[in-house]
PDB file of C-alpha atoms in Angstrom:
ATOM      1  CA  UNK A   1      92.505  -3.656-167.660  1.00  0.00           C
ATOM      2  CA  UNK A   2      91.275  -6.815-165.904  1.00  0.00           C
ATOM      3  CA  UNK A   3      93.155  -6.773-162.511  1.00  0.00           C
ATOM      4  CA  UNK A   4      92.230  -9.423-158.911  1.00  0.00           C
ATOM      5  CA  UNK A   5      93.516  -7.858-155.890  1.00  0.00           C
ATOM      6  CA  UNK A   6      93.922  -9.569-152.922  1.00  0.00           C
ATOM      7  CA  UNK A   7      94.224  -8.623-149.641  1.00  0.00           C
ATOM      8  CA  UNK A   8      97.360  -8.375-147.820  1.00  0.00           C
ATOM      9  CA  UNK A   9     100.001 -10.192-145.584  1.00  0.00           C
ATOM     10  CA  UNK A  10      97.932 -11.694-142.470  1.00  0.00           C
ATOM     11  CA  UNK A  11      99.989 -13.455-139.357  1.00  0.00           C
ATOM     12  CA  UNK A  12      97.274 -15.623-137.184  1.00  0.00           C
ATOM     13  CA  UNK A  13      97.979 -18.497-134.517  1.00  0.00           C
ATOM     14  CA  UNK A  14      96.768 -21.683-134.896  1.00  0.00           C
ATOM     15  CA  UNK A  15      93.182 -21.876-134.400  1.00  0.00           C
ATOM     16  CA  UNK A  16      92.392 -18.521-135.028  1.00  0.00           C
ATOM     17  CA  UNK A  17      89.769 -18.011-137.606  1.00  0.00           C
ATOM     18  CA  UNK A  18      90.603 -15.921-141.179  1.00  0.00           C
ATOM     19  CA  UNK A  19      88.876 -14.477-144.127  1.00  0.00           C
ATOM     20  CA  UNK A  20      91.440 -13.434-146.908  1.00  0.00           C
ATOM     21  CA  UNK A  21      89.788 -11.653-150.515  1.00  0.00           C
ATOM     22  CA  UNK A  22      90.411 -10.825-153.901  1.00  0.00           C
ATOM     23  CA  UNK A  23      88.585  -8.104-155.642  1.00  0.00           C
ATOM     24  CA  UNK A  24      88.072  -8.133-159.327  1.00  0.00           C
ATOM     25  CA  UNK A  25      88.153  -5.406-161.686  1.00  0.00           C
ATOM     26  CA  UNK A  26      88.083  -4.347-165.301  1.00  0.00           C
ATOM     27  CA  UNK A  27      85.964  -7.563-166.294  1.00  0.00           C
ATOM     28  CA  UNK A  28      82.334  -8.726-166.067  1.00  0.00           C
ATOM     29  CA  UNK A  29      83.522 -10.505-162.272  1.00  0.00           C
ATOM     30  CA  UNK A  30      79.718 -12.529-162.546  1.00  0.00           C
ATOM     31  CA  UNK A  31      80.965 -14.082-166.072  1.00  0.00           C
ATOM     32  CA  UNK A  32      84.116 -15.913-165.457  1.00  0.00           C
ATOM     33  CA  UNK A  33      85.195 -18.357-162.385  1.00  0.00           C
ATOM     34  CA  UNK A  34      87.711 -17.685-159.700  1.00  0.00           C
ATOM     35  CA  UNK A  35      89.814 -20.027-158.263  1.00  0.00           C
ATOM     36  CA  UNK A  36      92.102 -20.348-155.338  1.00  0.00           C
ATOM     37  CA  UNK A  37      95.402 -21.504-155.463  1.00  0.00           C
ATOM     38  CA  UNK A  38      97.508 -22.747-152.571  1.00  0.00           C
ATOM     39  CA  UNK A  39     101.782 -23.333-152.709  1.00  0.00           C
ATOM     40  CA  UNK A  40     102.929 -24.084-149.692  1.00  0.00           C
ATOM     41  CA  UNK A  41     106.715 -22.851-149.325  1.00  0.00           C
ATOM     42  CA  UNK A  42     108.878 -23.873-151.453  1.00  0.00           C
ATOM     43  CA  UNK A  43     106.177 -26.027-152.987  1.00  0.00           C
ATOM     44  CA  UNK A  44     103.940 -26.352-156.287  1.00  0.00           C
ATOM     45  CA  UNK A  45     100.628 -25.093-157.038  1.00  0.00           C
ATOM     46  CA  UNK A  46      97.541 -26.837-155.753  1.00  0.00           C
ATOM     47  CA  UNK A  47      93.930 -25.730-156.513  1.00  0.00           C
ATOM     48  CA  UNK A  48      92.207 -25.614-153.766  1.00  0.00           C
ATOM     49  CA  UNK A  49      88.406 -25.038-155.539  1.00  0.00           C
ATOM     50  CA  UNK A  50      86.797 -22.650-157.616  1.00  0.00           C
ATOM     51  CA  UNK A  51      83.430 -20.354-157.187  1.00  0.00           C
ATOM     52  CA  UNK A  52      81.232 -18.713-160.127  1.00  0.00           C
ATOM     53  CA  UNK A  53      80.349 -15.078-158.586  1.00  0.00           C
ATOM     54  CA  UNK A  54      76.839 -15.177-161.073  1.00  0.00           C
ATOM     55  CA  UNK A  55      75.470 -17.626-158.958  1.00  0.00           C
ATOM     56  CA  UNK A  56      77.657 -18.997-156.017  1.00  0.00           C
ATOM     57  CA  UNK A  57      78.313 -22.290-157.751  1.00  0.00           C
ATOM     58  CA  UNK A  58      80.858 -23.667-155.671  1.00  0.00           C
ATOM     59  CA  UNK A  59      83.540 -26.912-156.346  1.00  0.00           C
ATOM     60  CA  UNK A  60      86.177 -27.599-154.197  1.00  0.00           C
ATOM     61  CA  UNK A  61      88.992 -30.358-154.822  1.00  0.00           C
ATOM     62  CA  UNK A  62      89.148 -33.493-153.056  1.00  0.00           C
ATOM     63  CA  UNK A  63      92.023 -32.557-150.655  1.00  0.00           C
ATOM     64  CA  UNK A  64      90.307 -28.938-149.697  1.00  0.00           C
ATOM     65  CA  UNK A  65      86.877 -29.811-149.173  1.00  0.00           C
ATOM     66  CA  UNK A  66      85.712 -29.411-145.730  1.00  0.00           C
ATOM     67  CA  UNK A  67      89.204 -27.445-145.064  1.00  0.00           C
ATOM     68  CA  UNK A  68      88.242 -23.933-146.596  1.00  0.00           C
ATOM     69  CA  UNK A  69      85.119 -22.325-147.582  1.00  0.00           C
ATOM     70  CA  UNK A  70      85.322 -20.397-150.539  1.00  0.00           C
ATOM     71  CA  UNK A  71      82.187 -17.280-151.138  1.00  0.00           C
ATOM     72  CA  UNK A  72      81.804 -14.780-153.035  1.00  0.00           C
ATOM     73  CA  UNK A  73      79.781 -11.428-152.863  1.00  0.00           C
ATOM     74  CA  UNK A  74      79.076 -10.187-156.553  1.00  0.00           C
ATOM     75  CA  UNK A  75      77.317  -7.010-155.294  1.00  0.00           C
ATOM     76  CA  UNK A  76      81.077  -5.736-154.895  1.00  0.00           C
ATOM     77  CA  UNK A  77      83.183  -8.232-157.317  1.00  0.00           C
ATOM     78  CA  UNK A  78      84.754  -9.880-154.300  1.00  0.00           C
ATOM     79  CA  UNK A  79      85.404 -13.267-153.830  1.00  0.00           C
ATOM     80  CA  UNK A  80      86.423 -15.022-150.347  1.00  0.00           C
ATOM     81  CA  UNK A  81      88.494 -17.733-149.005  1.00  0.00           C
ATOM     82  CA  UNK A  82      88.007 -18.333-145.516  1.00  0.00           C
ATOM     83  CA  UNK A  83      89.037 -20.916-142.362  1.00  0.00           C
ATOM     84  CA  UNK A  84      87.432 -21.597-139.137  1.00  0.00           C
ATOM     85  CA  UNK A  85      90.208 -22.625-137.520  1.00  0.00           C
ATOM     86  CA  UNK A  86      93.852 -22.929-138.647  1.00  0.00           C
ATOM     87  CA  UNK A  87      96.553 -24.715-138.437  1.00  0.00           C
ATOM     88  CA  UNK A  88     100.195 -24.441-138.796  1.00  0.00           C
ATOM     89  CA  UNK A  89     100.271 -26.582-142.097  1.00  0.00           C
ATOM     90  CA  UNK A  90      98.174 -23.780-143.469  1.00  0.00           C
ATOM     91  CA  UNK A  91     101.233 -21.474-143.938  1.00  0.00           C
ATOM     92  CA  UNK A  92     101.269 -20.559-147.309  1.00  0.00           C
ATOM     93  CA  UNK A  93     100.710 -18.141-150.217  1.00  0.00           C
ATOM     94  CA  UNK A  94      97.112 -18.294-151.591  1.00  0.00           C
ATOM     95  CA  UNK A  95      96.428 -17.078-155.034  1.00  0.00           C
ATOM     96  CA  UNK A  96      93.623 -16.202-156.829  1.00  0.00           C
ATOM     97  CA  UNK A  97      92.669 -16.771-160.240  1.00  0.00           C
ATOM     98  CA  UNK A  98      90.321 -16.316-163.446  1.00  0.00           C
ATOM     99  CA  UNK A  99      89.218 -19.503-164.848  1.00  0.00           C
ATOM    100  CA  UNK A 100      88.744 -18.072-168.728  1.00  0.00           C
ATOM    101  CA  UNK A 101      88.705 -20.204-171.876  1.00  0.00           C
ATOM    102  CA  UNK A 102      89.469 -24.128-172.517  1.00  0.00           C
ATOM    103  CA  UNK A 103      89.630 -23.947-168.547  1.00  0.00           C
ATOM    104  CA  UNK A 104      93.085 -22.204-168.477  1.00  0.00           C
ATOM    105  CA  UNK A 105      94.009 -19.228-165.828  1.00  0.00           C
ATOM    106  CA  UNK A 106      94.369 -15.863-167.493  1.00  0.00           C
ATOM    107  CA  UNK A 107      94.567 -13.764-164.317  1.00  0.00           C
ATOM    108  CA  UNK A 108      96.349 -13.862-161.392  1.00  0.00           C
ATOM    109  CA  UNK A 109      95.865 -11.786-157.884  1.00  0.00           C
ATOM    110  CA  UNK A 110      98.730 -10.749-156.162  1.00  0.00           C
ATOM    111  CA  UNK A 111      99.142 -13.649-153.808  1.00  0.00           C
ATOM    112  CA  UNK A 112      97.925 -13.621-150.062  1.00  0.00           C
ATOM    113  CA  UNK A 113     100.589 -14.413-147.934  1.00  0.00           C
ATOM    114  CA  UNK A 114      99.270 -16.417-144.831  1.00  0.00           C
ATOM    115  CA  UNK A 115     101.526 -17.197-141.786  1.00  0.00           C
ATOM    116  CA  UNK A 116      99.989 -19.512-139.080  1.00  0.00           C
ATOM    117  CA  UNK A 117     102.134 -19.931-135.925  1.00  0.00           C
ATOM    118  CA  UNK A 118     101.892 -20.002-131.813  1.00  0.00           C
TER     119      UNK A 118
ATOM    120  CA  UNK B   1      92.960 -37.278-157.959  1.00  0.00           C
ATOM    121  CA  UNK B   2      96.507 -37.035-157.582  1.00  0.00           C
ATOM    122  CA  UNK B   3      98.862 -33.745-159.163  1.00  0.00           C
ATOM    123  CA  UNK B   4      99.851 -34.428-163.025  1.00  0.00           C
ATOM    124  CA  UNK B   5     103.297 -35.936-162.956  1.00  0.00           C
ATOM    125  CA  UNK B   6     106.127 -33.714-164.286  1.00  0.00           C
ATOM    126  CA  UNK B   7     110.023 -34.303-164.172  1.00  0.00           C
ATOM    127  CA  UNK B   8     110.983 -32.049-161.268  1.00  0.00           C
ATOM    128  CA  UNK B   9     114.277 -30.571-163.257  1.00  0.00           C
ATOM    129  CA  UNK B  10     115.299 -30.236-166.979  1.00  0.00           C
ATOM    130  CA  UNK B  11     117.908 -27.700-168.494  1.00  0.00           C
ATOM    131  CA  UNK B  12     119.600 -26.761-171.587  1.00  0.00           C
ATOM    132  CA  UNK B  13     121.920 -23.938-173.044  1.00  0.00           C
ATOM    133  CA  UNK B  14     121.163 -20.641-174.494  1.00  0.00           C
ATOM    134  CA  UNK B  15     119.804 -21.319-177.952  1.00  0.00           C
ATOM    135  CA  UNK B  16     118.591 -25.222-177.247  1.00  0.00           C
ATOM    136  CA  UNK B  17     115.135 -26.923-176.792  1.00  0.00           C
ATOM    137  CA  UNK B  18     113.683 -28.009-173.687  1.00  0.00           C
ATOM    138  CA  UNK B  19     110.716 -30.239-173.228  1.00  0.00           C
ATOM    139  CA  UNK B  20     108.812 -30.872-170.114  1.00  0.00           C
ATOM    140  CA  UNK B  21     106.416 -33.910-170.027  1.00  0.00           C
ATOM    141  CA  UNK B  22     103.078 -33.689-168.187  1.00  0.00           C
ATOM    142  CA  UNK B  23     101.592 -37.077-167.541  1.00  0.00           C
ATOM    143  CA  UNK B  24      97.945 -37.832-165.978  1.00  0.00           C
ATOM    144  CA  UNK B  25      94.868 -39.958-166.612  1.00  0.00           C
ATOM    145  CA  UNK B  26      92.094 -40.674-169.161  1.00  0.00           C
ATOM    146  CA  UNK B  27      90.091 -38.476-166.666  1.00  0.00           C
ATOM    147  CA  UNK B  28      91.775 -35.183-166.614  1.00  0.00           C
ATOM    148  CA  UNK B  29      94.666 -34.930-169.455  1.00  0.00           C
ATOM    149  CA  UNK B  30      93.929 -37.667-171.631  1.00  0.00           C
ATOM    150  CA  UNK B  31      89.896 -36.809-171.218  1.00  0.00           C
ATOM    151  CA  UNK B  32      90.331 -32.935-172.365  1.00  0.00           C
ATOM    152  CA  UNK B  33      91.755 -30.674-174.431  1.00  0.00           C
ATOM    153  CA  UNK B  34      91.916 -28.157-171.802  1.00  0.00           C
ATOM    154  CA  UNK B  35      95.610 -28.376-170.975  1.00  0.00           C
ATOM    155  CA  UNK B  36      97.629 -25.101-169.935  1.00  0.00           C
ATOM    156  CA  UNK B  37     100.887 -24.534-169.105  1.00  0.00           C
ATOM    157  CA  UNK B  38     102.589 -21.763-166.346  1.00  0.00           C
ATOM    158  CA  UNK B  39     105.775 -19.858-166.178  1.00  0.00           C
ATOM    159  CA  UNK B  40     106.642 -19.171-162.512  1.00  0.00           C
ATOM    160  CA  UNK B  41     109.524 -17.032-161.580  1.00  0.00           C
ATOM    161  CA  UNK B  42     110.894 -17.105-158.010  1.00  0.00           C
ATOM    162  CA  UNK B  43     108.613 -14.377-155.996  1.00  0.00           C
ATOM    163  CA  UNK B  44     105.759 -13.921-158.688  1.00  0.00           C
ATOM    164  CA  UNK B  45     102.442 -14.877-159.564  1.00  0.00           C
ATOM    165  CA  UNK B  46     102.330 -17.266-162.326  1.00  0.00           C
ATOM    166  CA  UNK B  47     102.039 -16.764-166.239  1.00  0.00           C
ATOM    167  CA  UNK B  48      99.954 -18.133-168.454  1.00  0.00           C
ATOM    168  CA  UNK B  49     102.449 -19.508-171.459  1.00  0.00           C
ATOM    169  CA  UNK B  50      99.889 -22.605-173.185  1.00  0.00           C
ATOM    170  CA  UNK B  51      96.117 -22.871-173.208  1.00  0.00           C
ATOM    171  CA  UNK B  52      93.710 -25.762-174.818  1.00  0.00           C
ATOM    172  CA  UNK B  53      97.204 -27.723-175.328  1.00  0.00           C
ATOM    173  CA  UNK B  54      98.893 -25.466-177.872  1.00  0.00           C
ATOM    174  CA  UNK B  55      97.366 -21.806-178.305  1.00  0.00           C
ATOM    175  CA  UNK B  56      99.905 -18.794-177.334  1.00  0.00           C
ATOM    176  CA  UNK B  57      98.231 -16.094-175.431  1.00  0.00           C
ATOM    177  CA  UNK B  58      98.856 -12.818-176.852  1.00  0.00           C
ATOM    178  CA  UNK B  59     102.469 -11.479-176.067  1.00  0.00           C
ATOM    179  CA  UNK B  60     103.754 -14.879-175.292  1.00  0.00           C
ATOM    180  CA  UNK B  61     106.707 -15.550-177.533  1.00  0.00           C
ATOM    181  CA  UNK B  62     106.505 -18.519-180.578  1.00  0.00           C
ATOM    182  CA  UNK B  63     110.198 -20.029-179.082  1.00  0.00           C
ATOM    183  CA  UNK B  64     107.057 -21.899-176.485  1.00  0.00           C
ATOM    184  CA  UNK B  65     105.052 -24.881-177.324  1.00  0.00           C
ATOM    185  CA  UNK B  66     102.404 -27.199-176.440  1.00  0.00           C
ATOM    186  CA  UNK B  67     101.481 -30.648-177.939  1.00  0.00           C
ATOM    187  CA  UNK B  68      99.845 -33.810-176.145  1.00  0.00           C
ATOM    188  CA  UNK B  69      99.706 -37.639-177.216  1.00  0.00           C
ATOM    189  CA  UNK B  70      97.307 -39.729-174.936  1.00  0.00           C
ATOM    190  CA  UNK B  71      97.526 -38.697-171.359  1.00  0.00           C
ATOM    191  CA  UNK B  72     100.852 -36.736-171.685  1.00  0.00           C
ATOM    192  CA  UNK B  73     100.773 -33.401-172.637  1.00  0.00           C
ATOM    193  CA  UNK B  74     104.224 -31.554-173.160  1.00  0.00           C
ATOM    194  CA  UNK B  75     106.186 -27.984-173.380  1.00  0.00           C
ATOM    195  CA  UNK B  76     108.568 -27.710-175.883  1.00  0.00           C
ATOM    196  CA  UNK B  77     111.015 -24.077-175.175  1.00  0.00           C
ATOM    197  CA  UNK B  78     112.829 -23.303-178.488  1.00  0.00           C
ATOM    198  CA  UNK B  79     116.072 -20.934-178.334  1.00  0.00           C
ATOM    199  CA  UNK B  80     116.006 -21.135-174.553  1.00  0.00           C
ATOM    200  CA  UNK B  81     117.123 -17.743-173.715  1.00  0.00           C
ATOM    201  CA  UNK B  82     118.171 -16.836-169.594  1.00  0.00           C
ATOM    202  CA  UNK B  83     115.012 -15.172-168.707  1.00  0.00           C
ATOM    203  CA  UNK B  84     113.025 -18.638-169.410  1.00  0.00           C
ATOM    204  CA  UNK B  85     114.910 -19.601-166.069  1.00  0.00           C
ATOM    205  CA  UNK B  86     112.020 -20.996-164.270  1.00  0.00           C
ATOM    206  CA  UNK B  87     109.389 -22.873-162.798  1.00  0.00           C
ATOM    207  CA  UNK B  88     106.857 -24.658-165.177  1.00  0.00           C
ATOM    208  CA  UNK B  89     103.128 -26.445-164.037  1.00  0.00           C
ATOM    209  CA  UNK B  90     101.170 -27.979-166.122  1.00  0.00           C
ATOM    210  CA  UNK B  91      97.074 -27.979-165.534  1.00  0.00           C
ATOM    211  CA  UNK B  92      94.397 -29.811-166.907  1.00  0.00           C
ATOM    212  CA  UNK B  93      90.726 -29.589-166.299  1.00  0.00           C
ATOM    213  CA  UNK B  94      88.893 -33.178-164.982  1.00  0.00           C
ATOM    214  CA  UNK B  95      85.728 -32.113-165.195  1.00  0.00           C
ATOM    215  CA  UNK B  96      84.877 -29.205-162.797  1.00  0.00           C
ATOM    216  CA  UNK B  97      87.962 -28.392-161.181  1.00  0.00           C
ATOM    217  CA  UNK B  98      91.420 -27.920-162.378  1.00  0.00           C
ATOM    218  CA  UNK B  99      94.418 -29.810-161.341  1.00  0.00           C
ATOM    219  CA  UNK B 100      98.019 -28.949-161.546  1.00  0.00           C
ATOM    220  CA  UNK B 101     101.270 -30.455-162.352  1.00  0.00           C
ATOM    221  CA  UNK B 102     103.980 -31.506-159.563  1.00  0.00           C
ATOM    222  CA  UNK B 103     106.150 -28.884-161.825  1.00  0.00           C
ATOM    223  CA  UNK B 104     109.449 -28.260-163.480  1.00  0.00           C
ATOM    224  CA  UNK B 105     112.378 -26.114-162.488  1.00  0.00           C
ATOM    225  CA  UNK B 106     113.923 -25.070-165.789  1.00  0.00           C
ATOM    226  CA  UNK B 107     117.754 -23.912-165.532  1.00  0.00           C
ATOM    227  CA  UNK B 108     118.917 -22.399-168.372  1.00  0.00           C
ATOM    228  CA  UNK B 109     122.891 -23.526-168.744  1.00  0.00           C
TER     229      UNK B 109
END
């Protein structure tokens, strides 16, 4: 059974640094892309950028790049989304995902919830 | 590259049709065939319901749709029933990354 699992609930202040994860299971992890996925509450879904564990191939969107660095360590089917320094506006859930066929998302992890505030 | 534009509500009764429009660009919807479509319900992870415009996933019920003219894609849900109560994105890719819909909350009458 292909599963992601992310890590849990984390409460940080603003400027604080974080790591979050999402461990994949069940599935060849180095074959298929994972995304992240931020909705902000009581938002939509965003994509934030995706990573391909075989090789660290890394694309982030637009709005996300420089914001987030996204990693991955294959060696235990984990991949990483991580800030240097946050900021209230980062409050959200964070998903991640398996990018599978024709680009759609087939898996889902859990959801991170991430709480930023002083 | 802005979110895919979606109506933000649409409803009908038990039994009716609902479709939800999904409008982007030549570069992302209009560019691919690589258009999915989520279910969201309130607390949850979303659902896979549409992939490459119009192929079910396995388990996913015929009553739900997908079809695209130009750079609108769309959802049709047949013989809405109360447990398609929900939230709806749309996604396209646009060339290496993925890009979602502003999304639709479904309200089943």
């Amino acid at each position: 059974e292909v599963q992601l699992v992310q890590s849990g609930a984390e409460v940080k202040k603003p400027g604080e640094s974080l790591k979050i994860s999402c461990q994949g299971s069940g599935y060849s992890f180095t074959s298929y892309w994972i995304g992240w996925v931020r909705q902000m509450p009581g938002k939509g879904l965003e994509w934030m950028g995706i990573i391909y564990p075989g090789d660290s191939d890394t694309r982030y969107s637009p709005s996300f790049q420089g914001q987030v660095t996204i990693s991955a360590d294959k060696s235990i089917s984990t991949a990483y989304l991580q800030w240097s320094s946050l900021k209230a506006s980062d409050t959200a859930m964070y998903y991640c995902a398996r990018r599978a066929v024709a680009a759609s998302v087939d898996y889902w992890g859990q959801g991170t919830l991430v709480t930023v505030s002083s | 590259q802005s979110a895919l534009t979606q109506p933000p509500s649409a409803s009908g009764s038990p039994g009716q049709s609902v479709t939800i429009s999904c409008t982007g660009t030549s570069s992302d919807v209009g560019g691919y065939n690589y258009v999915s479509w989520y279910q969201q319900h309130p607390g949850k992870a979303p659902k896979l319901m549409i992939y490459e415009v119009s192929k079910r996933p396995s388990g996913v019920p015929d009553r739900f749709s997908g079809s695209k003219s130009g750079n609108t894609a769309s959802l049709t849900v047949s013989g809405l029933q109360a447990e398609d109560e929900a939230d709806y994105y749309c996604s396209s890719y646009a060339g290496s990354n993925n890009f979602f819909g502003t999304g639709t909350k479904v309200t089943v009458l």
